[in-house]
Short mmCIF file of C-alpha atoms in Angstrom, two decimals:
data_model
loop_
_atom_site.label_atom_id
_atom_site.label_comp_id
_atom_site.label_asym_id
_atom_site.label_seq_id
_atom_site.Cartn_x
_atom_site.Cartn_y
_atom_site.Cartn_z
CA LYS A 1 -11.26 9.29 -31.09
CA GLN A 2 -14.88 10.32 -32.17
CA GLU A 3 -17.63 7.88 -33.85
CA VAL A 4 -21.10 8.99 -34.59
CA THR A 5 -23.84 6.25 -34.92
CA GLN A 6 -27.15 7.31 -36.12
CA ILE A 7 -30.39 5.19 -35.40
CA PRO A 8 -31.96 3.26 -37.86
CA ALA A 9 -30.14 3.27 -40.12
CA ALA A 10 -33.34 2.74 -42.99
CA LEU A 11 -37.27 4.34 -41.58
CA SER A 12 -40.51 3.74 -44.12
CA VAL A 13 -42.87 5.72 -42.99
CA PRO A 14 -46.32 6.37 -44.47
CA GLU A 15 -47.04 10.19 -45.49
CA GLY A 16 -47.95 12.52 -42.77
CA GLU A 17 -46.45 10.76 -40.30
CA ASN A 18 -44.74 13.07 -38.06
CA LEU A 19 -40.44 10.17 -36.87
CA VAL A 20 -37.17 10.65 -35.18
CA LEU A 21 -34.13 10.10 -36.07
CA ASN A 22 -31.08 9.76 -33.61
CA CYS A 23 -27.23 11.00 -33.40
CA SER A 24 -24.86 9.84 -31.14
CA PHE A 25 -21.46 10.61 -30.67
CA THR A 26 -18.95 9.47 -28.05
CA ASP A 27 -17.12 13.02 -27.54
CA SER A 28 -19.28 15.27 -26.26
CA ALA A 29 -16.67 18.86 -26.30
CA ILE A 30 -17.90 19.61 -29.66
CA TYR A 31 -18.95 22.52 -30.82
CA ASN A 32 -21.75 22.04 -33.18
CA LEU A 33 -23.53 19.66 -34.33
CA GLN A 34 -24.75 19.58 -38.54
CA TRP A 35 -27.69 17.08 -40.14
CA PHE A 36 -27.75 17.37 -43.58
CA ARG A 37 -29.59 15.24 -46.78
CA GLN A 38 -28.11 14.09 -49.48
CA ASP A 39 -30.64 12.60 -52.53
CA PRO A 40 -29.48 10.00 -54.30
CA GLY A 41 -26.53 10.47 -56.28
CA LYS A 42 -26.81 13.90 -55.35
CA GLY A 43 -24.20 15.46 -52.76
CA LEU A 44 -24.80 16.93 -49.11
CA THR A 45 -27.02 19.89 -48.69
CA SER A 46 -27.44 21.52 -45.12
CA LEU A 47 -30.28 21.05 -43.29
CA LEU A 48 -29.62 22.86 -39.32
CA LEU A 49 -26.46 23.61 -37.06
CA ILE A 50 -27.15 23.50 -34.22
CA GLN A 51 -24.25 25.62 -32.14
CA SER A 52 -22.91 23.73 -28.22
CA SER A 53 -24.60 26.39 -27.03
CA GLN A 54 -27.87 25.95 -28.08
CA ARG A 55 -30.80 22.88 -27.19
CA GLU A 56 -32.66 23.16 -30.72
CA GLN A 57 -33.02 24.19 -34.09
CA THR A 58 -35.56 24.71 -35.86
CA SER A 59 -36.51 24.90 -40.01
CA GLY A 60 -39.53 24.69 -41.03
CA ARG A 61 -41.09 20.77 -40.44
CA LEU A 62 -37.65 20.02 -39.11
CA ASN A 63 -36.65 20.52 -35.85
CA ALA A 64 -32.93 19.33 -34.14
CA SER A 65 -31.63 19.21 -30.36
CA LEU A 66 -28.86 18.69 -29.29
CA ASP A 67 -28.15 16.98 -25.84
CA LYS A 68 -24.79 17.87 -25.14
CA SER A 69 -24.08 15.51 -21.79
CA SER A 70 -25.39 12.61 -22.81
CA GLY A 71 -23.78 12.39 -26.16
CA ARG A 72 -27.64 13.02 -28.46
CA SER A 73 -29.18 14.34 -31.10
CA THR A 74 -32.58 14.17 -32.93
CA LEU A 75 -33.77 15.77 -36.03
CA TYR A 76 -37.92 15.78 -35.56
CA ILE A 77 -39.90 15.52 -38.95
CA ALA A 78 -43.52 16.87 -38.79
CA ALA A 79 -45.94 15.84 -41.29
CA SER A 80 -44.08 13.88 -43.31
CA GLN A 81 -44.12 14.10 -46.95
CA PRO A 82 -42.54 11.70 -50.25
CA GLY A 83 -40.22 14.70 -51.41
CA ASP A 84 -38.94 14.08 -47.66
CA SER A 85 -36.88 10.54 -48.75
CA ALA A 86 -33.65 10.71 -48.64
CA THR A 87 -30.68 9.69 -46.67
CA TYR A 88 -30.38 12.08 -43.34
CA LEU A 89 -26.66 12.24 -41.78
CA CYS A 90 -25.14 14.00 -39.36
CA ALA A 91 -22.07 15.02 -38.08
CA VAL A 92 -19.67 16.94 -35.60
CA PRO A 93 -16.25 18.86 -35.81
CA GLY A 94 -13.96 16.18 -33.92
CA GLY A 95 -11.83 13.05 -34.42
CA GLY A 96 -8.28 14.44 -33.13
CA SER A 97 -9.07 17.79 -34.69
CA ASN A 98 -11.53 20.69 -34.68
CA TYR A 99 -10.58 20.87 -37.79
CA LYS A 100 -12.65 18.91 -39.87
CA LEU A 101 -16.02 16.75 -39.66
CA THR A 102 -16.78 13.59 -38.91
CA PHE A 103 -19.93 11.28 -39.80
CA GLY A 104 -22.23 9.21 -39.15
CA LYS A 105 -23.21 6.70 -42.06
CA GLY A 106 -26.97 8.16 -42.35
CA THR A 107 -30.42 6.65 -41.96
CA LEU A 108 -32.28 6.16 -45.07
CA LEU A 109 -35.34 8.23 -44.96
CA THR A 110 -38.63 6.50 -46.97
CA VAL A 111 -41.80 8.27 -47.08
CA ASN A 112 -44.55 6.35 -48.78
CA PRO A 113 -47.57 8.21 -50.35
CA ASN V 1 -23.33 32.36 -56.49
CA ALA V 2 -21.67 28.73 -57.62
CA GLY V 3 -20.82 27.57 -53.92
CA VAL V 4 -19.14 24.20 -54.37
CA THR V 5 -18.18 23.10 -57.99
CA GLN V 6 -16.70 19.98 -58.95
CA THR V 7 -14.76 18.30 -61.81
CA PRO V 8 -15.75 16.11 -63.75
CA LYS V 9 -18.96 14.98 -62.54
CA PHE V 10 -18.26 11.11 -63.85
CA ARG V 11 -14.74 8.96 -65.06
CA VAL V 12 -14.14 6.16 -66.02
CA LEU V 13 -10.29 5.04 -65.65
CA LYS V 14 -8.20 2.22 -65.90
CA THR V 15 -5.93 0.70 -63.45
CA GLY V 16 -2.71 2.71 -63.45
CA GLN V 17 -4.04 5.70 -65.23
CA SER V 18 -3.85 8.57 -63.31
CA MET V 19 -6.08 11.13 -62.88
CA THR V 20 -6.90 14.76 -61.01
CA LEU V 21 -9.86 15.55 -59.36
CA LEU V 22 -10.70 19.54 -59.57
CA CYS V 23 -12.67 21.15 -56.31
CA ALA V 24 -13.80 25.14 -57.06
CA GLN V 25 -14.99 27.43 -54.90
CA ASP V 26 -16.60 31.14 -54.65
CA MET V 27 -17.61 31.22 -51.18
CA ASN V 28 -13.65 32.92 -49.51
CA HIS V 29 -13.78 30.10 -47.33
CA GLU V 30 -10.63 28.83 -45.39
CA TYR V 31 -10.89 25.09 -44.80
CA MET V 32 -11.74 22.64 -48.33
CA TYR V 33 -11.64 18.86 -48.10
CA TRP V 34 -12.38 15.41 -49.91
CA TYR V 35 -14.02 13.21 -49.18
CA ARG V 36 -15.04 9.44 -50.71
CA GLN V 37 -18.43 8.04 -49.90
CA ASP V 38 -18.43 3.96 -50.26
CA PRO V 39 -22.18 2.02 -49.50
CA GLY V 40 -21.26 0.53 -45.68
CA MET V 41 -18.60 2.49 -44.99
CA GLY V 42 -20.15 6.44 -44.96
CA LEU V 43 -18.30 9.68 -45.71
CA ARG V 44 -14.82 9.03 -44.86
CA LEU V 45 -12.16 11.74 -45.07
CA ILE V 46 -9.15 12.07 -47.36
CA HIS V 47 -7.26 15.31 -47.16
CA TYR V 48 -7.60 18.77 -46.18
CA SER V 49 -6.79 22.28 -45.96
CA VAL V 50 -6.85 25.43 -43.65
CA GLY V 51 -5.54 27.63 -45.99
CA GLU V 52 -3.87 28.30 -48.98
CA GLY V 53 -0.67 26.04 -49.81
CA THR V 54 -1.87 23.74 -47.05
CA THR V 55 -2.79 20.10 -46.77
CA ALA V 56 -2.99 17.31 -44.52
CA LYS V 57 -3.82 13.44 -43.86
CA GLY V 58 -6.96 12.42 -43.41
CA GLU V 59 -8.19 9.29 -42.42
CA VAL V 60 -7.53 7.46 -45.93
CA PRO V 61 -4.71 9.58 -47.59
CA ASP V 62 -3.06 6.52 -48.79
CA GLY V 63 -3.14 7.20 -52.87
CA TYR V 64 -3.81 10.09 -52.51
CA ASN V 65 -1.64 13.35 -52.78
CA VAL V 66 -3.93 16.77 -53.03
CA SER V 67 -2.75 20.36 -53.94
CA ARG V 68 -3.70 23.91 -52.36
CA LEU V 69 -1.43 26.34 -54.52
CA LYS V 70 -4.88 29.36 -54.54
CA LYS V 71 -7.31 29.88 -52.56
CA GLN V 72 -10.33 29.04 -54.32
CA ASN V 73 -9.15 25.74 -55.41
CA PHE V 74 -8.46 22.20 -54.03
CA LEU V 75 -7.00 19.57 -55.94
CA LEU V 76 -7.05 15.55 -55.51
CA GLY V 77 -5.01 13.83 -57.86
CA LEU V 78 -4.44 9.54 -58.60
CA GLU V 79 -1.72 9.09 -59.25
CA SER V 80 -2.05 4.80 -59.90
CA ALA V 81 -5.30 3.98 -59.83
CA ALA V 82 -6.54 0.93 -57.92
CA PRO V 83 -10.13 -0.43 -57.95
CA SER V 84 -10.72 0.19 -54.34
CA GLN V 85 -10.37 3.36 -55.40
CA THR V 86 -13.62 3.41 -57.21
CA SER V 87 -15.84 5.66 -55.14
CA VAL V 88 -17.85 8.98 -55.23
CA TYR V 89 -15.75 11.30 -54.14
CA PHE V 90 -16.85 15.01 -52.21
CA CYS V 91 -16.05 18.21 -51.89
CA ALA V 92 -16.31 20.98 -49.24
CA SER V 93 -15.27 23.96 -47.62
CA SER V 94 -16.06 25.57 -44.78
CA PRO V 95 -15.38 28.91 -43.31
CA GLY V 96 -13.07 28.09 -40.57
CA THR V 97 -13.43 27.34 -37.40
CA PRO V 98 -15.05 25.33 -35.76
CA PRO V 99 -16.36 23.39 -39.48
CA ARG V 100 -19.50 23.61 -41.31
CA GLY V 101 -19.37 21.78 -44.55
CA THR V 102 -20.41 23.31 -47.81
CA PHE V 103 -19.84 20.51 -50.18
CA GLY V 104 -19.95 19.79 -53.76
CA SER V 105 -22.40 17.61 -55.96
CA GLY V 106 -19.46 14.71 -56.22
CA THR V 107 -17.40 12.79 -58.29
CA ARG V 108 -17.97 8.94 -59.61
CA LEU V 109 -15.08 6.98 -60.06
CA THR V 110 -15.03 3.29 -61.39
CA VAL V 111 -11.49 2.71 -61.59
CA VAL V 112 -11.56 -1.13 -63.66
#
């Protein structure tokens, strides 16, 4: 069974700081890994999708890396801003079927002005 | 392009009542999903569909039924609502496998 763990569960940083969010998964036979952002009371917005053949994917101040062999991914946020405050979730296909996504419980990020 | 649209956005039910949540997508995606999100539990898959006319059980299917009569619509039904079904429900769709998620904005359901 695929299990996804995100550490830390919550993180509070001052504005301008660079930060790293971690995601680990138990079954390394994945096709891709996706990072999402969820604002309070809202749905999930896809931030980055890394294919299994890639090691990194970048979008603006966000950089996601994937190490399949160790079952880990990191989301790096550069020069954090208060508008980055949200819950960040990672998800991988699996859990007995490649039709569906298995999610971590998320990291709640607060960026203080 | 609306993406994934869920209706209603909020609903309060009494125990034992029934209701249907509607999910509509306009991206011609093959796969559609219903998740529930609860504090401390994360997102859990209720049911999913890999194409028109197909449905399959996810992790927590009990108490729910689904139908996918049209490719663009995925309906989630609660036949007899229970307080344990108080949650935020999210619909998602994916163009195919391996899946990638496009999510709706959610339905907040309270069962009293």
